[in-house]
Tab-separated table of C-alpha atoms and ligand atoms in Angstrom:
chain	number	residue	atom	x	y	z
A	1	MET	CA	-81.202	52.036	-48.592
A	2	THR	CA	-80.423	48.238	-48.083
A	3	VAL	CA	-77.371	46.974	-46.887
A	4	VAL	CA	-76.890	43.347	-47.861
A	5	ASN	CA	-74.447	41.648	-45.128
A	6	ILE	CA	-73.104	38.535	-46.070
A	7	VAL	CA	-72.046	35.247	-43.820
A	8	GLY	CA	-71.473	31.664	-43.759
A	9	ALA	CA	-68.722	29.837	-41.764
A	10	ARG	CA	-68.397	30.243	-38.082
A	11	PRO	CA	-65.959	32.801	-37.408
A	12	GLN	CA	-68.207	35.312	-39.534
A	13	PHE	CA	-71.607	34.625	-37.356
A	14	ILE	CA	-69.242	36.009	-34.723
A	15	LYS	CA	-67.954	38.685	-36.680
A	16	ALA	CA	-71.248	39.978	-38.119
A	17	GLY	CA	-73.258	39.485	-34.651
A	18	PRO	CA	-71.436	43.537	-33.690
A	19	VAL	CA	-72.328	45.102	-37.400
A	20	SER	CA	-75.426	43.766	-37.668
A	21	LYS	CA	-76.263	45.359	-34.386
A	22	ALA	CA	-74.741	48.767	-35.126
A	23	LEU	CA	-76.772	48.674	-38.377
A	24	ARG	CA	-79.801	48.176	-36.806
A	25	GLN	CA	-79.018	51.367	-34.190
A	26	ALA	CA	-77.858	53.389	-37.110
A	27	ASN	CA	-81.586	52.645	-38.732
A	28	ILE	CA	-80.106	50.944	-41.837
A	29	ASP	CA	-82.248	47.845	-43.752
A	30	GLU	CA	-79.942	44.699	-43.572
A	31	LEU	CA	-80.646	41.678	-45.468
A	32	LEU	CA	-78.703	39.490	-43.596
A	33	VAL	CA	-77.512	36.083	-45.752
A	34	HIS	CA	-75.886	32.543	-45.054
A	35	THR	CA	-74.033	30.881	-47.750
A	36	GLY	CA	-74.496	27.565	-45.963
A	37	GLN	CA	-70.699	26.988	-46.234
A	38	HIS	CA	-70.946	25.759	-42.665
A	39	TYR	CA	-74.665	23.626	-41.556
A	40	ASP	CA	-73.776	21.455	-38.426
A	41	PRO	CA	-75.991	23.166	-35.723
A	42	ILE	CA	-72.746	23.520	-33.406
A	43	MET	CA	-71.126	25.722	-36.291
A	44	SER	CA	-73.734	27.476	-37.437
A	45	GLN	CA	-77.204	28.306	-35.295
A	46	ARG	CA	-75.746	27.654	-32.046
A	47	VAL	CA	-72.999	30.168	-32.762
A	48	MET	CA	-75.690	32.833	-33.877
A	49	GLU	CA	-77.678	32.507	-31.243
A	50	ASP	CA	-74.611	32.733	-28.646
A	51	ILE	CA	-73.744	36.211	-30.298
A	52	GLY	CA	-76.968	37.717	-30.783
A	53	LEU	CA	-77.400	37.325	-34.522
A	54	ARG	CA	-80.565	37.105	-35.773
A	55	GLU	CA	-82.333	34.184	-38.314
A	56	PRO	CA	-81.214	34.939	-41.782
A	57	ASP	CA	-83.648	36.392	-44.290
A	58	ILE	CA	-81.774	34.202	-46.846
A	59	ASN	CA	-79.932	30.861	-46.618
A	60	LEU	CA	-78.194	29.635	-49.879
A	61	GLY	CA	-77.611	26.658	-48.767
A	62	VAL	CA	-74.397	26.005	-50.971
A	63	GLY	CA	-72.868	23.303	-48.417
A	64	SER	CA	-69.707	21.333	-48.699
A	65	GLY	CA	-67.871	21.032	-52.320
A	66	SER	CA	-64.110	21.389	-53.527
A	67	HIS	CA	-63.270	25.104	-53.469
A	68	ALA	CA	-64.148	25.700	-57.023
A	69	VAL	CA	-67.286	23.426	-56.605
A	70	GLN	CA	-67.986	25.504	-53.148
A	71	THR	CA	-66.701	29.196	-54.601
A	72	GLY	CA	-68.527	28.774	-57.459
A	73	ARG	CA	-72.278	28.048	-56.150
A	74	MET	CA	-71.948	30.276	-54.227
A	75	ILE	CA	-70.869	33.258	-56.847
A	76	GLU	CA	-73.814	32.206	-58.781
A	77	GLY	CA	-76.400	32.296	-55.354
A	78	VAL	CA	-75.411	35.573	-54.486
A	79	GLU	CA	-75.360	37.090	-58.226
A	80	GLY	CA	-79.045	35.786	-58.820
A	81	LEU	CA	-79.666	37.057	-55.155
A	82	LEU	CA	-78.367	40.692	-55.799
A	83	ARG	CA	-80.075	40.836	-59.252
A	84	GLY	CA	-83.325	40.913	-57.518
A	85	ILE	CA	-82.872	43.529	-55.178
A	86	GLU	CA	-81.561	47.213	-55.059
A	87	ALA	CA	-78.580	46.788	-52.594
A	88	ALA	CA	-76.860	49.678	-51.509
A	89	ALA	CA	-73.776	47.885	-50.411
A	90	VAL	CA	-72.594	44.721	-49.805
A	91	ILE	CA	-70.591	43.409	-46.141
A	92	VAL	CA	-68.070	40.561	-46.069
A	93	TYR	CA	-65.753	39.240	-43.559
A	94	GLY	CA	-62.825	37.401	-43.382
A	95	ASP	CA	-61.238	35.157	-45.510
A	96	THR	CA	-63.502	32.407	-46.545
A	97	ASN	CA	-64.301	30.920	-49.759
A	98	SER	CA	-67.995	33.024	-48.710
A	99	THR	CA	-65.730	36.206	-48.361
A	100	ILE	CA	-63.977	35.666	-51.912
A	101	ALA	CA	-67.524	34.312	-53.775
A	102	SER	CA	-69.497	37.805	-52.188
A	103	ALA	CA	-67.098	39.844	-53.253
A	104	LEU	CA	-66.348	38.815	-56.766
A	105	ALA	CA	-70.533	38.740	-57.449
A	106	ALA	CA	-71.404	42.267	-55.894
A	107	THR	CA	-68.195	43.632	-57.593
A	108	LYS	CA	-69.337	42.712	-60.709
A	109	LEU	CA	-72.687	43.745	-60.079
A	110	HIS	CA	-71.120	47.534	-59.555
A	111	ILE	CA	-72.297	47.029	-55.918
A	112	PRO	CA	-69.918	48.697	-53.624
A	113	THR	CA	-67.613	45.737	-51.590
A	114	ALA	CA	-67.076	46.608	-47.613
A	115	HIS	CA	-64.520	44.180	-46.054
A	116	VAL	CA	-64.206	43.974	-42.484
A	117	GLU	CA	-61.245	42.186	-41.767
A	118	ALA	CA	-58.948	43.860	-44.299
A	119	GLY	CA	-55.461	43.396	-44.805
A	120	LEU	CA	-54.643	40.264	-43.166
A	121	ARG	CA	-51.318	38.644	-44.510
A	122	SER	CA	-49.500	35.567	-43.786
A	123	ARG	CA	-47.820	35.902	-47.497
A	124	ASN	CA	-48.496	32.025	-47.656
A	125	ARG	CA	-50.041	31.641	-50.983
A	126	ARG	CA	-50.563	27.713	-49.955
A	127	MET	CA	-53.330	28.835	-47.404
A	128	PRO	CA	-56.715	29.140	-49.641
A	129	GLU	CA	-57.408	31.634	-47.049
A	130	GLU	CA	-54.732	33.662	-48.483
A	131	ILE	CA	-55.879	33.791	-51.486
A	132	ASN	CA	-59.246	34.709	-50.539
A	133	ARG	CA	-58.168	37.663	-48.669
A	134	VAL	CA	-55.698	39.365	-51.361
A	135	VAL	CA	-58.382	38.664	-54.026
A	136	THR	CA	-61.327	40.291	-51.572
A	137	ASP	CA	-59.045	43.680	-50.605
A	138	HIS	CA	-58.602	44.250	-54.279
A	139	VAL	CA	-61.827	43.914	-55.668
A	140	SER	CA	-63.442	45.645	-52.814
A	141	GLU	CA	-64.549	49.377	-52.648
A	142	TYR	CA	-64.204	49.967	-48.681
A	143	LEU	CA	-61.670	48.207	-46.649
A	144	PHE	CA	-61.823	48.022	-42.746
A	145	ALA	CA	-58.647	46.959	-41.172
A	146	PRO	CA	-59.082	45.780	-37.391
A	147	THR	CA	-55.135	47.025	-36.826
A	148	GLN	CA	-52.011	48.951	-37.779
A	149	THR	CA	-50.185	45.761	-39.244
A	150	ALA	CA	-53.354	45.289	-41.531
A	151	MET	CA	-53.660	49.211	-42.584
A	152	ASP	CA	-49.717	48.784	-43.008
A	153	ASN	CA	-50.018	45.633	-45.300
A	154	LEU	CA	-52.758	47.448	-47.271
A	155	THR	CA	-50.821	50.925	-48.069
A	156	ALA	CA	-47.999	48.413	-49.171
A	157	GLU	CA	-50.561	47.113	-51.533
A	158	GLY	CA	-51.446	50.814	-52.947
A	159	LEU	CA	-54.844	50.360	-51.409
A	160	GLU	CA	-54.761	53.138	-48.479
A	161	GLY	CA	-57.229	55.359	-50.298
A	162	ARG	CA	-59.603	52.915	-49.466
A	163	SER	CA	-58.829	51.754	-46.263
A	164	VAL	CA	-59.580	52.569	-42.670
A	165	LEU	CA	-58.297	51.699	-39.229
A	166	THR	CA	-61.610	50.455	-37.234
A	167	GLY	CA	-60.516	48.256	-34.491
A	168	ASP	CA	-61.279	44.610	-34.493
A	169	VAL	CA	-65.173	43.521	-34.555
A	170	MET	CA	-63.846	40.564	-32.505
A	171	PHE	CA	-63.023	42.637	-29.900
A	172	ASP	CA	-66.505	44.166	-30.163
A	173	ALA	CA	-68.542	40.690	-29.894
A	174	ILE	CA	-66.174	38.988	-26.790
A	175	ARG	CA	-66.357	42.293	-24.576
A	176	ALA	CA	-70.359	41.530	-25.097
A	177	VAL	CA	-69.638	38.400	-23.035
A	178	ASP	CA	-70.997	38.415	-19.871
A	179	ILE	CA	-67.669	35.910	-19.127
A	180	ASP	CA	-68.216	35.346	-14.829
A	181	HIS	CA	-71.430	33.997	-15.623
A	182	VAL	CA	-71.839	31.874	-18.452
A	183	PRO	CA	-70.872	28.233	-17.612
A	184	THR	CA	-67.609	26.568	-19.170
A	185	ALA	CA	-67.615	23.068	-20.880
A	186	GLN	CA	-68.484	20.292	-18.050
A	187	TRP	CA	-65.186	18.458	-18.264
A	188	ALA	CA	-63.128	21.859	-17.784
A	189	THR	CA	-62.019	21.008	-14.349
A	190	GLY	CA	-58.436	21.277	-12.744
A	191	ALA	CA	-55.765	22.457	-14.522
A	192	PHE	CA	-56.013	21.714	-18.519
A	193	TYR	CA	-55.142	22.670	-22.011
A	194	LEU	CA	-57.459	23.828	-24.702
A	195	ALA	CA	-56.796	22.835	-28.360
A	196	THR	CA	-58.581	23.664	-31.727
A	197	ILE	CA	-57.044	22.003	-35.066
A	198	HIS	CA	-58.797	22.619	-38.521
A	199	ARG	CA	-56.490	24.242	-40.996
A	200	ALA	CA	-56.347	22.113	-44.181
A	201	GLU	CA	-52.505	22.327	-44.001
A	202	ASN	CA	-52.968	20.551	-40.469
A	203	THR	CA	-55.505	18.218	-41.259
A	204	ASP	CA	-55.563	16.596	-44.529
A	205	ASP	CA	-52.083	14.520	-44.359
A	206	PRO	CA	-52.034	11.831	-41.721
A	207	ASP	CA	-48.600	11.781	-40.818
A	208	LEU	CA	-48.269	15.600	-39.951
A	209	LEU	CA	-51.425	15.110	-38.192
A	210	GLY	CA	-50.445	12.121	-36.224
A	211	ALA	CA	-47.498	13.719	-35.143
A	212	ILE	CA	-49.730	16.889	-33.743
A	213	VAL	CA	-51.623	14.547	-31.962
A	214	GLU	CA	-48.969	12.814	-30.288
A	215	SER	CA	-47.336	16.034	-29.513
A	216	MET	CA	-50.745	17.045	-27.080
A	217	SER	CA	-50.968	13.400	-26.050
A	218	GLY	CA	-47.788	13.268	-24.277
A	219	LEU	CA	-48.547	16.559	-22.227
A	220	ASN	CA	-48.854	16.247	-18.167
A	221	ASP	CA	-52.142	18.160	-18.045
A	222	PRO	CA	-55.099	17.103	-20.257
A	223	VAL	CA	-55.341	18.910	-23.180
A	224	HIS	CA	-58.940	18.804	-24.665
A	225	LEU	CA	-59.185	18.780	-28.565
A	226	LEU	CA	-62.473	20.635	-30.201
A	227	ALA	CA	-63.343	18.864	-32.923
A	228	HIS	CA	-64.199	21.209	-36.292
A	229	PRO	CA	-66.089	19.032	-38.762
A	230	ARG	CA	-62.980	18.728	-40.883
A	231	LEU	CA	-60.833	17.919	-38.450
A	232	ALA	CA	-63.481	14.920	-37.126
A	233	SER	CA	-63.656	12.960	-40.680
A	234	ARG	CA	-59.794	13.445	-41.297
A	235	LEU	CA	-59.263	11.690	-37.473
A	236	ALA	CA	-62.091	9.195	-38.386
A	237	GLU	CA	-60.465	8.290	-41.821
A	238	PHE	CA	-57.133	8.138	-40.452
A	239	GLY	CA	-57.988	6.032	-37.758
A	240	ILE	CA	-57.023	8.273	-34.885
A	241	GLY	CA	-58.855	8.893	-31.259
A	242	SER	CA	-58.060	10.167	-27.857
A	243	SER	CA	-54.830	8.953	-26.261
A	244	GLY	CA	-53.025	10.007	-23.611
A	245	SER	CA	-53.933	13.593	-22.285
A	246	LEU	CA	-55.478	14.412	-25.147
A	247	GLN	CA	-59.661	14.088	-25.217
A	248	ILE	CA	-61.148	14.999	-28.087
A	249	HIS	CA	-64.431	16.823	-27.705
A	250	GLU	CA	-67.114	18.149	-30.180
A	251	PRO	CA	-66.654	22.038	-30.613
A	252	LEU	CA	-67.993	24.305	-28.464
A	253	ALA	CA	-70.869	27.381	-29.052
A	254	TYR	CA	-69.108	30.616	-28.509
A	255	ALA	CA	-70.329	32.036	-25.149
A	256	GLU	CA	-69.023	28.742	-23.233
A	257	MET	CA	-65.713	28.375	-25.944
A	258	ILE	CA	-64.543	31.909	-24.427
A	259	ALA	CA	-65.492	31.190	-20.668
A	260	THR	CA	-63.817	27.548	-21.401
A	261	LEU	CA	-60.883	29.695	-22.995
A	262	GLN	CA	-60.323	31.794	-19.780
A	263	ARG	CA	-60.373	29.040	-17.428
A	264	SER	CA	-57.684	26.752	-19.570
A	265	SER	CA	-53.800	27.196	-18.820
A	266	GLY	CA	-53.219	27.415	-22.293
A	267	LEU	CA	-53.993	27.135	-25.907
A	268	PHE	CA	-53.076	25.009	-28.883
A	269	THR	CA	-54.283	26.294	-32.146
A	270	ASP	CA	-53.828	26.729	-35.970
A	271	SER	CA	-57.612	29.743	-35.758
A	272	GLY	CA	-56.824	32.921	-36.340
A	273	GLY	CA	-59.224	34.159	-34.045
A	274	LEU	CA	-58.837	32.337	-31.198
A	275	GLN	CA	-55.156	33.361	-31.362
A	276	LYS	CA	-56.464	37.066	-30.720
A	277	GLU	CA	-58.867	35.728	-28.173
A	278	ALA	CA	-56.486	34.048	-25.891
A	279	PHE	CA	-54.451	37.400	-26.323
A	280	MET	CA	-57.541	39.089	-25.191
A	281	LEU	CA	-58.503	36.946	-22.540
A	282	ARG	CA	-54.398	36.749	-21.351
A	283	VAL	CA	-54.208	33.068	-21.871
A	284	PRO	CA	-51.105	31.887	-23.316
A	285	CYS	CA	-51.289	30.783	-27.119
A	286	VAL	CA	-49.111	28.451	-28.756
A	287	THR	CA	-49.951	28.943	-32.682
A	288	LEU	CA	-49.069	25.446	-34.544
A	289	ARG	CA	-48.592	26.884	-37.951
A	290	THR	CA	-45.557	28.298	-39.998
A	291	GLU	CA	-46.411	32.068	-39.423
A	292	THR	CA	-49.466	33.974	-38.137
A	293	GLU	CA	-51.096	37.257	-39.580
A	294	TRP	CA	-51.328	38.511	-35.805
A	295	PRO	CA	-47.986	39.533	-34.707
A	296	GLU	CA	-49.723	41.762	-32.441
A	297	THR	CA	-50.155	38.421	-30.179
A	298	LEU	CA	-46.565	37.734	-30.067
A	299	GLU	CA	-45.995	40.733	-27.769
A	300	GLY	CA	-44.770	39.615	-24.302
A	301	GLY	CA	-44.517	36.158	-25.363
A	302	TRP	CA	-48.681	35.433	-25.141
A	303	ASN	CA	-48.311	33.813	-28.459
A	304	ILE	CA	-45.575	32.096	-29.986
A	305	VAL	CA	-45.559	30.096	-33.681
A	306	VAL	CA	-44.377	26.621	-33.178
A	307	ALA	CA	-44.188	24.358	-36.431
A	308	PRO	CA	-46.828	21.766	-36.538
A	309	GLY	CA	-46.238	18.490	-34.736
A	310	SER	CA	-42.806	19.370	-32.761
A	311	ALA	CA	-42.454	18.912	-29.395
A	312	LEU	CA	-44.963	20.940	-26.872
A	313	GLY	CA	-43.596	19.486	-23.553
A	314	GLU	CA	-41.840	23.001	-22.222
A	315	VAL	CA	-43.136	25.570	-25.177
A	316	MET	CA	-45.873	26.537	-22.485
A	317	GLN	CA	-43.181	27.202	-19.761
A	318	ARG	CA	-42.180	30.027	-21.598
A	319	PRO	CA	-41.682	33.537	-20.061
A	320	ILE	CA	-44.695	35.832	-20.650
A	321	SER	CA	-44.120	39.734	-19.664
A	322	GLU	CA	-47.406	41.251	-18.373
A	323	ASN	CA	-48.590	44.084	-20.657
A	324	GLN	CA	-51.456	46.781	-21.166
A	325	ALA	CA	-51.500	46.596	-24.762
A	326	LYS	CA	-54.787	46.751	-26.904
A	327	PRO	CA	-54.246	46.286	-30.157
A	328	PHE	CA	-57.407	45.291	-31.040
A	329	GLY	CA	-59.055	48.861	-30.401
A	330	ASP	CA	-61.431	50.051	-28.260
A	331	GLY	CA	-64.883	47.691	-28.711
A	332	ARG	CA	-66.439	50.114	-31.072
A	333	ALA	CA	-65.103	48.710	-34.205
A	334	ALA	CA	-68.655	47.788	-35.804
A	335	VAL	CA	-69.922	51.565	-34.828
A	336	ARG	CA	-67.083	52.986	-36.813
A	337	ILE	CA	-67.768	50.389	-39.873
A	338	VAL	CA	-71.554	51.587	-40.027
A	339	GLU	CA	-70.644	55.814	-39.432
A	340	HIS	CA	-68.279	55.093	-42.096
A	341	LEU	CA	-69.946	53.135	-44.650
A	342	SER	CA	-73.054	55.147	-44.485
A	343	LEU	CA	-71.466	58.071	-45.029
A	344	ALA	CA	-69.642	57.160	-48.166
A	345	LEU	CA	-72.956	55.783	-49.477
A	346	SER	CA	-74.559	59.337	-48.573
A	347	GLU	CA	-71.855	61.060	-50.827
A	348	LEU	CA	-72.458	58.093	-53.635
B	1	UD1	C1	-63.778	27.542	-43.538
B	1	UD1	C2	-62.751	28.675	-43.928
B	1	UD1	C3	-61.562	28.981	-42.877
B	1	UD1	C4	-62.073	29.478	-41.272
B	1	UD1	C5	-63.011	27.951	-41.471
B	1	UD1	C6	-63.927	27.977	-39.554
B	1	UD1	C7	-62.245	28.850	-46.048
B	1	UD1	C8	-61.601	28.192	-47.576
B	1	UD1	N1	-61.658	28.217	-45.233
B	1	UD1	O1	-63.024	26.071	-43.419
B	1	UD1	O2	-60.917	29.922	-43.166
B	1	UD1	O3	-61.400	29.385	-40.695
B	1	UD1	O4	-64.040	27.690	-41.975
B	1	UD1	O5	-64.199	26.915	-39.163
B	1	UD1	O6	-63.364	28.857	-46.638
B	1	UD1	N2	-68.214	20.507	-42.614
B	1	UD1	C9	-68.741	20.154	-42.351
B	1	UD1	N3	-70.185	21.003	-41.289
B	1	UD1	C10	-70.152	22.197	-41.488
B	1	UD1	C11	-69.442	22.461	-42.092
B	1	UD1	C12	-68.559	21.529	-42.976
B	1	UD1	O7	-69.440	18.593	-41.960
B	1	UD1	O8	-70.981	22.670	-40.615
B	1	UD1	C13	-67.335	19.556	-43.011
B	1	UD1	C14	-67.182	19.452	-44.709
B	1	UD1	O9	-67.999	18.671	-45.100
B	1	UD1	C15	-66.181	19.913	-45.300
B	1	UD1	C16	-65.098	20.206	-43.871
B	1	UD1	O10	-65.706	20.346	-42.824
B	1	UD1	O11	-65.417	18.888	-45.716
B	1	UD1	C17	-64.415	21.463	-43.945
B	1	UD1	O12	-65.475	22.853	-44.048
B	1	UD1	P1	-65.204	24.208	-45.520
B	1	UD1	O13	-66.511	25.036	-45.388
B	1	UD1	O14	-64.963	23.583	-46.499
B	1	UD1	O15	-63.812	24.571	-44.689
B	1	UD1	P2	-63.582	25.031	-43.368
B	1	UD1	O16	-62.188	23.915	-42.912
B	1	UD1	O17	-64.766	24.967	-42.475
């Protein structure tokens, strides 16, 4: 029995790491496929090494393009690959173009698809990720929900019969980092904030991106902004650079990012994964979006959603209450996913 594990973008390497390990431990044959959506070493190889994900067996080398071009190339690539092998199932992660493309290609070949991180909803149909989530959930056979909220969303859409609450594989991943022994970024000294911005809604409008950058550059402590390639290219295009408290850097690899986040006084982000990681480490987070798919992180005030571009002076000073909540499971999500999948496949 071969299970095809498909990744393509940075957060997927992180999510697939624990699942790949659990497949190995269960003696299930895995074909690890990289679509090639992310290809820069810092977005791809270094993250994979950090998380302990082995070298992919196949890289489809799809690269960048418009949504239609990128997604279309991936569907073609994954379909070609799946036609040539006997796959028992395909596993896809999260909400990227690699996710939807792989789910569509597999399902149309009648190969059951398992969606890890199913059931997330922002209810904002202008986000490409939201379209990817909804479609992937509705075509997939096995839906692995990270949280009770995600389960409730799946139930509301009539998908509960295919859904299982497993916990979040990103919690499995963070628990595997030996955080006290990983060096932080060299600039991570004194009091500082970390920031990341990469969503198309925030990066692609020069006025909005200018306002976001300005809202961070006026803070008292340094704000270290880690520029994802999309952001780096927009900043260059719009002529925006480091100013005031704002210092722009290259992205960090996974373990260094986690250690640096833990050292920081707070995080400004539009990333879904980082909102959760901040909550897991109990670092205050400000989400620069109009909504969040992770309402669990709002508990106790650890995360707050603030309209991108609005003033940030006071917002990190808000009261936060200690809490012991563990909404992302017990660190055994990947093992549970593999157990459920192998049982379901053995009954087919
Ligand atoms: C993708 C996902 C998003 C996820 C993010 C994580 C979709 C629709 N979006 O967004 O959900 O949160 O990954 O990082 O799939 N680029 C490079 N080098 C790379 C990768 C990308 O230069 O290694 C450039 C491309 O030229 C492109 C831009 O970055 O113009 C955006 O890349 P793309 O894969 O389209 O989407 P992301 O913004 O990374």
